[in-house]
């Protein structure tokens, strides 16, 4: 199974950009890169996903390395509501979650 | 559009008992996946149902079983409960099983405590 490696925790200041890294050196050609986040006492929430090209949506941007062995989730202006555990997942048809990165946002 | 709902929200059982958890998928979604999330860990895939058939399974014993109904709602059944089964159980629905890159939409979960 393809696996991902993320830092256990990161801190950010409010209204500053946040770059959350993910390594996935064993990614296969058909694996999509998904990012979900989980706020306290809630189920995971979809953030963004991509295959090869960088992606943007209203929540975030996803930058994918040319060799696809790493990716970065970019929150352009962190807010206190972005404090959550962020999961980087390689999916073909099922989702295999790791431990994720706990993001703390300081006022 | 109604999102994924789960019931009950909380449940307490004793070791050896059986439990049934329920999930209603998002409107228009025919696939339901179940996950177990132990405290401080990421969700672990249990199994997926597509059009009332099990479509794939993670590394969970047979005492974890499920059903999907014609309206695409689903149940997770766990027999012979063990203390380690205490966890948040998450249900996720998606519009098409097995489609590469398909997004899953999660419910709020059922928190099960086994004493």
XYZ file of N, CA and C in Angstrom:
666
model
N 0.837 -1.189 0.000
C 0.000 0.000 0.000
C 0.877 1.245 0.000
N 0.530 2.204 -0.848
C 1.251 3.458 -0.848
C 0.972 4.193 0.445
N 2.032 4.788 1.032
C 1.867 5.457 2.314
C 2.300 6.907 2.195
N 1.843 7.695 3.147
C 2.207 9.102 3.199
C 2.896 9.403 4.512
N 3.761 10.413 4.491
C 4.463 10.874 5.681
C 4.202 12.355 5.855
N 3.686 12.711 7.039
C 3.393 14.099 7.355
C 3.991 14.452 8.715
N 4.324 15.730 8.927
C 4.765 16.118 10.274
C 3.616 15.946 11.260
N 3.953 15.611 12.497
C 2.905 15.392 13.496
C 2.119 16.665 13.782
N 2.819 17.787 13.811
C 2.149 19.032 14.175
C 2.837 20.219 13.512
N 2.061 21.290 13.332
C 2.579 22.548 12.820
C 1.809 23.682 13.477
N 2.473 24.839 13.541
C 1.837 26.033 14.080
C 1.855 27.134 13.029
N 0.843 27.968 13.093
C 0.779 29.101 12.185
C 0.169 30.274 12.924
N 0.472 31.472 12.432
C -0.193 32.662 12.950
C -1.401 32.975 12.087
N -2.412 33.513 12.732
C -3.632 33.877 12.010
C -3.321 34.853 10.884
N -3.993 34.665 9.763
C -3.898 35.492 8.565
C -2.576 35.337 7.816
N -1.760 34.383 8.207
C -0.546 34.089 7.450
C -0.749 32.810 6.632
N 0.015 32.647 5.544
C -0.106 31.411 4.764
C 0.480 30.225 5.527
N -0.070 29.064 5.238
C 0.402 27.821 5.838
C 0.704 26.814 4.734
N 1.861 26.186 4.826
C 2.238 25.154 3.851
C 2.365 23.827 4.594
N 1.476 22.905 4.309
C 1.474 21.602 4.965
C 2.072 20.569 3.997
N 3.236 19.996 4.350
C 3.891 19.062 3.424
C 3.424 17.625 3.590
N 3.599 16.869 2.533
C 3.285 15.436 2.553
C 4.247 14.715 1.605
N 4.892 13.684 2.099
C 5.748 12.853 1.256
C 5.048 11.553 0.928
N 5.121 11.169 -0.320
C 4.506 9.905 -0.771
C 5.376 9.315 -1.864
N 6.540 8.838 -1.455
C 7.545 8.397 -2.417
C 7.148 7.126 -3.163
N 6.192 6.343 -2.632
C 5.801 5.090 -3.292
C 4.486 5.229 -4.053
N 4.122 6.445 -4.384
C 2.864 6.682 -5.090
C 2.876 5.978 -6.443
N 1.735 5.426 -6.820
C 1.619 4.781 -8.136
C 0.983 5.762 -9.123
N 1.056 5.418 -10.379
C 0.578 6.326 -11.409
C -0.913 6.602 -11.356
N -1.668 5.707 -10.721
C -3.125 5.872 -10.684
C -3.624 6.427 -9.352
N -2.722 6.685 -8.410
C -3.128 7.226 -7.109
C -3.411 8.708 -7.212
N -4.589 9.098 -6.732
C -4.877 10.510 -6.547
C -4.369 10.943 -5.166
N -4.038 12.212 -5.041
C -3.624 12.790 -3.769
C -4.808 13.585 -3.225
N -5.317 13.126 -2.085
C -6.444 13.786 -1.447
C -5.983 14.445 -0.157
N -6.591 15.552 0.186
C -6.428 16.173 1.495
C -7.800 16.322 2.137
N -7.864 15.859 3.362
C -9.045 16.048 4.189
C -8.601 16.715 5.483
N -9.533 17.339 6.176
C -9.226 17.854 7.492
C -10.341 17.442 8.446
N -9.962 17.348 9.698
C -10.920 16.942 10.712
C -10.876 17.922 11.875
N -11.977 18.638 12.025
C -12.098 19.557 13.152
C -12.501 18.746 14.383
N -12.263 19.288 15.562
C -12.612 18.556 16.785
C -14.072 18.129 16.811
N -14.293 16.884 17.161
C -15.638 16.311 17.322
C -16.440 16.279 16.019
N -15.765 16.249 14.889
C -16.454 16.150 13.605
C -15.836 15.058 12.747
N -16.558 14.660 11.699
C -15.989 13.740 10.731
C -15.049 14.481 9.795
N -14.185 13.757 9.087
C -13.283 14.409 8.132
C -14.058 15.172 7.067
N -13.443 16.260 6.616
C -14.050 17.138 5.621
C -13.115 17.231 4.423
N -13.651 17.071 3.235
C -12.852 17.157 2.010
C -12.278 18.560 1.861
N -10.993 18.635 1.493
C -10.364 19.924 1.229
C -10.066 20.082 -0.258
N -9.299 19.147 -0.811
C -8.865 19.287 -2.198
C -8.261 17.974 -2.657
N -8.199 17.739 -3.959
C -7.476 16.581 -4.452
C -6.940 16.864 -5.848
N -5.937 16.064 -6.250
C -5.353 16.224 -7.578
C -4.609 14.976 -7.993
N -4.231 14.941 -9.259
C -3.501 13.787 -9.788
C -2.079 14.180 -10.183
N -1.944 15.131 -11.070
C -0.608 15.537 -11.501
C -0.417 17.054 -11.459
N -1.452 17.787 -11.810
C -1.322 19.245 -11.896
C -1.720 19.906 -10.585
N -1.178 21.098 -10.365
C -1.576 21.894 -9.204
C -3.058 22.224 -9.305
N -3.707 22.329 -8.152
C -5.152 22.539 -8.096
C -5.454 23.674 -7.133
N -6.471 24.439 -7.464
C -6.936 25.503 -6.566
C -8.432 25.377 -6.382
N -8.890 25.617 -5.158
C -10.323 25.780 -4.928
C -10.510 26.861 -3.871
N -11.753 27.040 -3.434
C -12.025 28.161 -2.532
C -11.394 27.961 -1.161
N -11.061 26.705 -0.832
C -10.498 26.448 0.496
C -8.985 26.526 0.514
N -8.348 26.033 -0.558
C -6.901 25.848 -0.500
C -6.333 25.646 -1.899
N -5.013 25.505 -1.939
C -4.314 25.120 -3.164
C -3.511 23.864 -2.888
N -3.329 23.066 -3.906
C -2.531 21.850 -3.801
C -1.414 21.940 -4.829
N -0.185 21.886 -4.321
C 0.985 21.906 -5.188
C 1.571 20.506 -5.207
N 1.694 19.926 -6.394
C 2.182 18.558 -6.553
C 3.530 18.605 -7.242
N 4.512 17.934 -6.642
C 5.844 17.901 -7.228
C 5.807 17.225 -8.593
N 6.769 17.592 -9.426
C 6.778 17.054 -10.787
C 6.884 15.531 -10.801
N 7.652 14.962 -9.860
C 7.786 13.510 -9.789
C 6.668 12.867 -8.960
N 5.779 13.673 -8.438
C 4.599 13.245 -7.658
C 4.975 12.558 -6.348
N 6.196 12.655 -5.920
C 6.585 11.994 -4.682
C 6.336 12.862 -3.456
N 5.889 14.057 -3.658
C 5.519 14.915 -2.536
C 4.471 15.919 -2.994
N 3.767 16.465 -2.025
C 2.793 17.507 -2.328
C 2.696 18.439 -1.128
N 2.112 19.609 -1.357
C 1.969 20.606 -0.306
C 0.569 21.202 -0.372
N -0.109 21.185 0.755
C -1.393 21.866 0.871
C -1.115 23.285 1.340
N -1.681 24.243 0.645
C -1.443 25.646 0.968
C -2.753 26.302 1.380
N -2.781 26.783 2.623
C -3.883 27.628 3.096
C -3.383 29.054 2.981
N -4.035 29.862 2.188
C -3.456 31.164 1.837
C -3.482 32.152 2.992
N -4.525 32.117 3.807
C -4.610 32.973 4.989
C -5.283 32.177 6.095
N -4.483 31.675 7.004
C -5.033 30.820 8.051
C -5.953 31.602 8.974
N -7.050 30.983 9.337
C -7.944 31.546 10.348
C -8.014 30.576 11.514
N -8.584 31.046 12.616
C -8.695 30.178 13.792
C -9.543 28.946 13.478
N -10.476 29.091 12.527
C -11.341 27.967 12.160
C -10.615 26.908 11.336
N -9.381 27.222 10.902
C -8.601 26.223 10.152
C -7.831 25.279 11.073
N -7.883 25.509 12.358
C -7.212 24.609 13.309
C -7.887 23.246 13.259
N -7.113 22.228 12.868
C -7.674 20.894 12.641
C -6.525 19.920 12.415
N -6.874 18.639 12.279
C -5.898 17.645 11.833
C -6.064 17.507 10.323
N -4.986 17.662 9.593
C -5.009 17.592 8.137
C -4.398 16.269 7.677
N -5.139 15.551 6.860
C -4.714 14.245 6.375
C -4.404 14.313 4.877
N -3.253 13.783 4.536
C -2.865 13.595 3.141
C -3.060 12.118 2.833
N -3.801 11.799 1.792
C -4.187 10.408 1.527
C -3.971 10.104 0.052
N -3.403 8.951 -0.211
C -3.333 8.459 -1.584
C -4.499 7.516 -1.789
N -5.300 7.782 -2.778
C -6.466 6.922 -2.948
C -6.555 6.425 -4.374
N -6.934 5.155 -4.463
C -7.341 4.618 -5.738
C -8.852 4.455 -5.701
N -9.319 3.631 -4.774
C -10.748 3.551 -4.551
C -11.088 3.601 -3.069
N -10.129 3.231 -2.205
C -10.371 3.306 -0.776
C -9.410 4.318 -0.165
N -9.798 4.863 0.965
C -9.003 5.901 1.619
C -8.198 5.283 2.745
N -6.854 5.437 2.685
C -5.991 4.926 3.747
C -5.392 6.124 4.474
N -5.980 6.430 5.645
C -5.535 7.590 6.413
C -4.297 7.266 7.239
N -3.397 8.240 7.363
C -2.315 8.166 8.331
C -2.715 8.923 9.579
N -1.727 9.367 10.332
C -2.001 10.085 11.588
C -2.270 11.563 11.357
N -1.857 12.100 10.192
C -2.138 13.488 9.872
C -1.234 14.485 10.570
N -1.440 15.772 10.241
C -0.731 16.891 10.867
C -1.729 17.730 11.651
N -1.443 17.910 12.921
C -2.311 18.769 13.741
C -1.858 20.205 13.568
N -2.713 21.040 12.972
C -2.396 22.451 12.743
C -2.991 23.290 13.860
N -2.122 24.067 14.499
C -2.552 25.035 15.520
C -2.412 26.427 14.912
N -3.445 27.235 15.041
C -3.417 28.604 14.525
C -3.469 29.558 15.707
N -2.455 30.396 15.806
C -2.360 31.333 16.924
C -2.907 32.697 16.526
N -3.677 33.327 17.432
C -4.226 34.651 17.104
C -3.133 35.716 17.015
N -29.925 19.873 -0.077
C -29.247 18.574 -0.148
C -28.850 18.132 1.263
N -29.289 16.948 1.678
C -28.991 16.450 3.013
C -27.657 15.741 2.993
N -26.825 16.011 3.981
C -25.538 15.360 4.063
C -25.656 13.976 4.673
N -24.511 13.394 4.982
C -24.462 12.074 5.585
C -24.860 12.178 7.055
N -25.790 11.328 7.460
C -26.202 11.323 8.868
C -25.939 9.955 9.468
N -25.656 9.949 10.768
C -25.375 8.705 11.475
C -26.141 8.670 12.791
N -26.517 7.457 13.178
C -27.187 7.300 14.474
C -26.772 5.982 15.112
N -26.735 5.937 16.445
C -26.855 7.075 17.355
C -25.571 7.907 17.370
N -25.562 8.984 18.112
C -24.347 9.793 18.189
C -23.367 9.186 19.197
N -23.901 8.643 20.267
C -23.085 8.005 21.297
C -23.741 6.700 21.718
N -22.905 5.770 22.172
C -23.410 4.460 22.568
C -22.446 3.840 23.573
N -23.006 3.225 24.604
C -22.190 2.491 25.567
C -22.652 1.041 25.589
N -21.708 0.130 25.430
C -21.994 -1.313 25.447
C -20.996 -1.998 26.375
N -21.316 -3.236 26.716
C -20.365 -4.022 27.506
C -19.729 -5.104 26.650
N -18.579 -5.544 27.071
C -17.815 -6.548 26.338
C -18.675 -7.779 26.061
N -18.593 -8.294 24.827
C -19.358 -9.468 24.436
C -20.694 -9.152 23.789
N -21.196 -7.932 23.965
C -22.464 -7.573 23.342
C -22.306 -7.320 21.856
N -23.437 -7.092 21.201
C -23.464 -6.790 19.776
C -23.994 -5.367 19.601
N -23.563 -4.690 18.534
C -24.015 -3.320 18.294
C -24.310 -3.124 16.810
N -25.294 -2.291 16.533
C -25.628 -1.910 15.155
C -25.604 -0.399 15.041
N -24.819 0.090 14.097
C -24.728 1.526 13.828
C -25.333 1.792 12.454
N -25.956 2.959 12.316
C -26.692 3.263 11.089
C -26.173 4.517 10.401
N -26.321 4.516 9.081
C -25.820 5.621 8.272
C -26.777 5.872 7.111
N -27.123 7.118 6.899
C -27.890 7.511 5.710
C -26.962 8.287 4.795
N -26.845 7.828 3.575
C -25.898 8.449 2.645
C -26.454 9.762 2.113
N -25.552 10.551 1.564
C -25.962 11.814 0.949
C -26.816 11.515 -0.279
N -27.786 12.378 -0.519
C -28.688 12.200 -1.648
C -27.907 12.019 -2.948
N -28.290 10.979 -3.710
C -27.636 10.735 -4.991
C -26.394 9.864 -4.906
N -25.979 9.486 -3.700
C -24.787 8.661 -3.528
C -25.185 7.200 -3.338
N -24.512 6.289 -4.082
C -24.867 4.873 -3.994
C -23.801 4.038 -3.300
N -22.777 4.670 -2.794
C -21.662 3.942 -2.170
C -21.448 4.445 -0.754
N -21.272 3.501 0.162
C -21.037 3.846 1.564
C -19.798 3.113 2.058
N -18.934 3.842 2.721
C -17.744 3.253 3.341
C -17.796 3.491 4.840
N -17.251 2.549 5.586
C -17.200 2.656 7.050
C -15.750 2.686 7.507
N -15.504 3.502 8.542
C -14.175 3.651 9.102
C -14.254 3.576 10.625
N -13.163 3.112 11.223
C -13.013 3.121 12.672
C -11.883 4.079 13.020
N -12.145 4.987 13.954
C -11.117 5.936 14.358
C -10.897 5.841 15.860
N -9.791 5.246 16.245
C -9.414 5.193 17.657
C -8.898 6.555 18.086
N -8.927 6.801 19.363
C -8.545 8.107 19.897
C -7.114 8.456 19.504
N -6.930 9.613 18.892
C -5.595 10.082 18.546
C -5.020 9.502 17.263
N -5.818 8.722 16.557
C -5.345 8.110 15.314
C -6.211 8.541 14.138
N -5.722 8.260 12.934
C -6.515 8.524 11.748
C -7.547 7.433 11.536
N -8.578 7.710 10.754
C -9.595 6.685 10.462
C -8.986 5.492 9.736
N -9.481 4.301 10.081
C -9.036 3.068 9.424
C -10.216 2.481 8.652
N -9.980 2.155 7.405
C -11.022 1.644 6.510
C -11.491 0.263 6.954
N -12.820 0.110 7.117
C -13.385 -1.184 7.498
C -13.869 -1.917 6.246
N -14.836 -1.349 5.558
C -15.327 -1.898 4.294
C -16.166 -0.864 3.559
N -16.479 -1.224 2.308
C -17.280 -0.347 1.453
C -18.420 -1.167 0.850
N -19.577 -0.534 0.720
C -20.723 -1.163 0.085
C -21.147 -0.356 -1.127
N -21.428 -1.085 -2.199
C -21.884 -0.474 -3.446
C -23.071 -1.280 -3.939
N -24.198 -0.625 -4.078
C -25.424 -1.276 -4.563
C -25.683 -2.580 -3.817
N -25.645 -2.505 -2.512
C -26.006 -3.570 -1.587
C -25.002 -4.722 -1.503
N -23.840 -4.582 -2.143
C -22.821 -5.635 -2.092
C -21.539 -5.067 -1.472
N -20.829 -5.904 -0.687
C -19.545 -5.470 -0.161
C -18.555 -5.340 -1.321
N -17.921 -4.203 -1.407
C -17.082 -3.854 -2.555
C -15.601 -3.844 -2.212
N -15.264 -4.142 -0.976
C -13.877 -4.124 -0.557
C -13.830 -4.075 0.948
N -12.746 -4.565 1.535
C -12.661 -4.677 2.978
C -11.251 -4.392 3.453
N -11.143 -3.737 4.575
C -9.855 -3.513 5.200
C -9.498 -4.664 6.123
N -8.518 -4.464 6.976
C -8.002 -5.519 7.833
C -8.808 -5.624 9.133
N -10.058 -5.993 9.018
C -10.938 -6.158 10.177
C -11.511 -7.572 10.177
N -11.719 -8.141 11.384
C -12.206 -9.528 11.471
C -13.659 -9.645 11.028
N -14.110 -10.885 10.787
C -15.481 -11.103 10.285
C -16.577 -10.654 11.249
N -16.246 -10.454 12.526
C -17.304 -10.012 13.438
C -17.742 -8.574 13.123
N -17.004 -7.916 12.248
C -17.443 -6.629 11.698
C -18.157 -6.942 10.376
N -19.430 -6.656 10.319
C -20.184 -6.938 9.099
C -21.087 -5.758 8.789
N -21.614 -5.763 7.581
C -22.434 -4.626 7.196
C -23.558 -5.012 6.267
N -24.403 -4.040 6.033
C -25.502 -4.183 5.086
C -25.687 -2.852 4.380
N -26.156 -2.920 3.142
C -26.621 -1.711 2.483
C -28.006 -1.995 1.946
N -28.880 -1.047 2.068
C -30.284 -1.219 1.696
C -30.564 -0.589 0.336
N -31.715 -0.926 -0.265
C -32.026 -0.380 -1.598
C -31.997 1.143 -1.660
N -32.241 1.822 -0.544
C -32.174 3.291 -0.558
C -30.753 3.790 -0.291
N -29.799 2.865 -0.270
C -28.363 3.114 -0.112
C -27.947 3.459 1.305
N -28.878 3.470 2.248
C -28.470 3.595 3.636
C -27.743 2.318 4.043
N -27.065 2.369 5.182
C -26.202 1.240 5.527
C -26.177 1.017 7.028
N -25.839 -0.198 7.412
C -25.615 -0.552 8.808
C -24.248 -1.188 8.970
N -23.640 -0.911 10.120
C -22.417 -1.601 10.534
C -22.775 -2.394 11.776
N -22.511 -3.681 11.742
C -22.764 -4.550 12.881
C -21.433 -5.060 13.433
N -21.299 -5.029 14.733
C -20.113 -5.575 15.369
C -20.577 -6.559 16.437
N -20.156 -7.812 16.290
C -20.500 -8.858 17.260
C -19.373 -9.035 18.273
N -19.723 -9.647 19.409
C -18.721 -10.003 20.415
C -17.784 -8.840 20.697
N -18.350 -7.733 21.113
C -17.566 -6.518 21.318
C -16.388 -6.724 22.256
N -15.275 -6.094 21.896
C -14.066 -6.108 22.712
C -13.776 -4.674 23.163
N -12.979 -4.565 24.225
C -12.662 -3.228 24.740
C -12.025 -2.351 23.660
N -11.180 -2.966 22.813
C -10.484 -2.218 21.749
C -11.413 -1.732 20.653
N -12.661 -2.159 20.677
C -13.624 -1.663 19.682
C -14.119 -0.268 20.032
N -13.762 0.219 21.205
C -14.132 1.578 21.593
C -13.477 2.563 20.624
N -14.279 3.357 19.954
C -13.754 4.236 18.906
C -14.886 5.101 18.359
N -14.505 6.010 17.471
C -15.476 6.768 16.679
C -15.660 6.023 15.363
N -16.888 5.699 15.030
C -17.175 4.995 13.790
C -17.760 5.983 12.784
N -17.085 6.087 11.676
C -17.436 7.072 10.658
C -17.997 6.393 9.420
N -18.991 7.004 8.877
C -19.582 6.559 7.621
C -19.304 7.639 6.578
N -19.003 7.227 5.365
C -18.773 8.178 4.281
C -19.504 7.702 3.042
N -20.105 8.624 2.317
C -20.769 8.232 1.076
C -20.092 8.905 -0.111
N -20.243 8.284 -1.258
C -19.674 8.819 -2.490
C -20.589 8.432 -3.640
N -20.516 9.178 -4.727
C -21.495 8.968 -5.794
C -21.252 7.762 -6.676
N -20.013 7.279 -6.732
C -19.742 6.184 -7.653
C -18.578 5.367 -7.144
N -18.827 4.128 -6.826
C -17.797 3.266 -6.253
C -16.640 3.078 -7.216
N -15.441 3.165 -6.677
C -14.269 2.780 -7.434
C -13.790 3.794 -8.447
N -14.483 4.923 -8.549
C -14.024 5.913 -9.527
C -12.741 6.546 -9.008
N -11.672 6.531 -9.777
C -10.413 7.118 -9.314
C -10.588 8.572 -8.925
N -10.039 8.910 -7.778
C -10.111 10.294 -7.346
C -11.438 10.717 -6.767
N -12.327 9.757 -6.537
C -13.652 10.109 -6.048
C -13.583 10.647 -4.633
N -14.345 11.713 -4.383
C -14.394 12.316 -3.058
C -15.410 11.592 -2.193
N -15.080 11.407 -0.936
C -16.014 10.826 0.022
C -16.489 11.910 0.984
N -17.745 11.811 1.372
C -18.353 12.789 2.261
C -18.715 12.086 3.558
N -18.135 12.591 4.642
C -18.229 11.909 5.922
C -19.372 12.432 6.781
N -19.940 11.518 7.569
C -20.883 11.902 8.596
C -20.139 12.292 9.869
N -20.891 12.685 10.898
C -20.270 13.138 12.146
C -19.750 12.003 13.020
N -20.175 10.770 12.720
C -19.669 9.633 13.470
C -20.549 9.215 14.630
N -20.351 7.969 15.046
C -20.957 7.426 16.270
C -19.829 7.048 17.207
N -19.882 7.588 18.403
C -18.831 7.255 19.379
C -19.300 6.084 20.214
N -18.553 4.987 20.126
C -18.875 3.757 20.846
C -17.887 3.550 21.980
N -18.413 3.301 23.147
C -17.584 2.977 24.309
C -17.948 1.574 24.765
N -16.954 0.711 24.852
C -17.166 -0.660 25.307
C -16.539 -0.809 26.688
N -17.373 -1.186 27.647
C -16.889 -1.334 29.028
C -16.716 -2.794 29.419
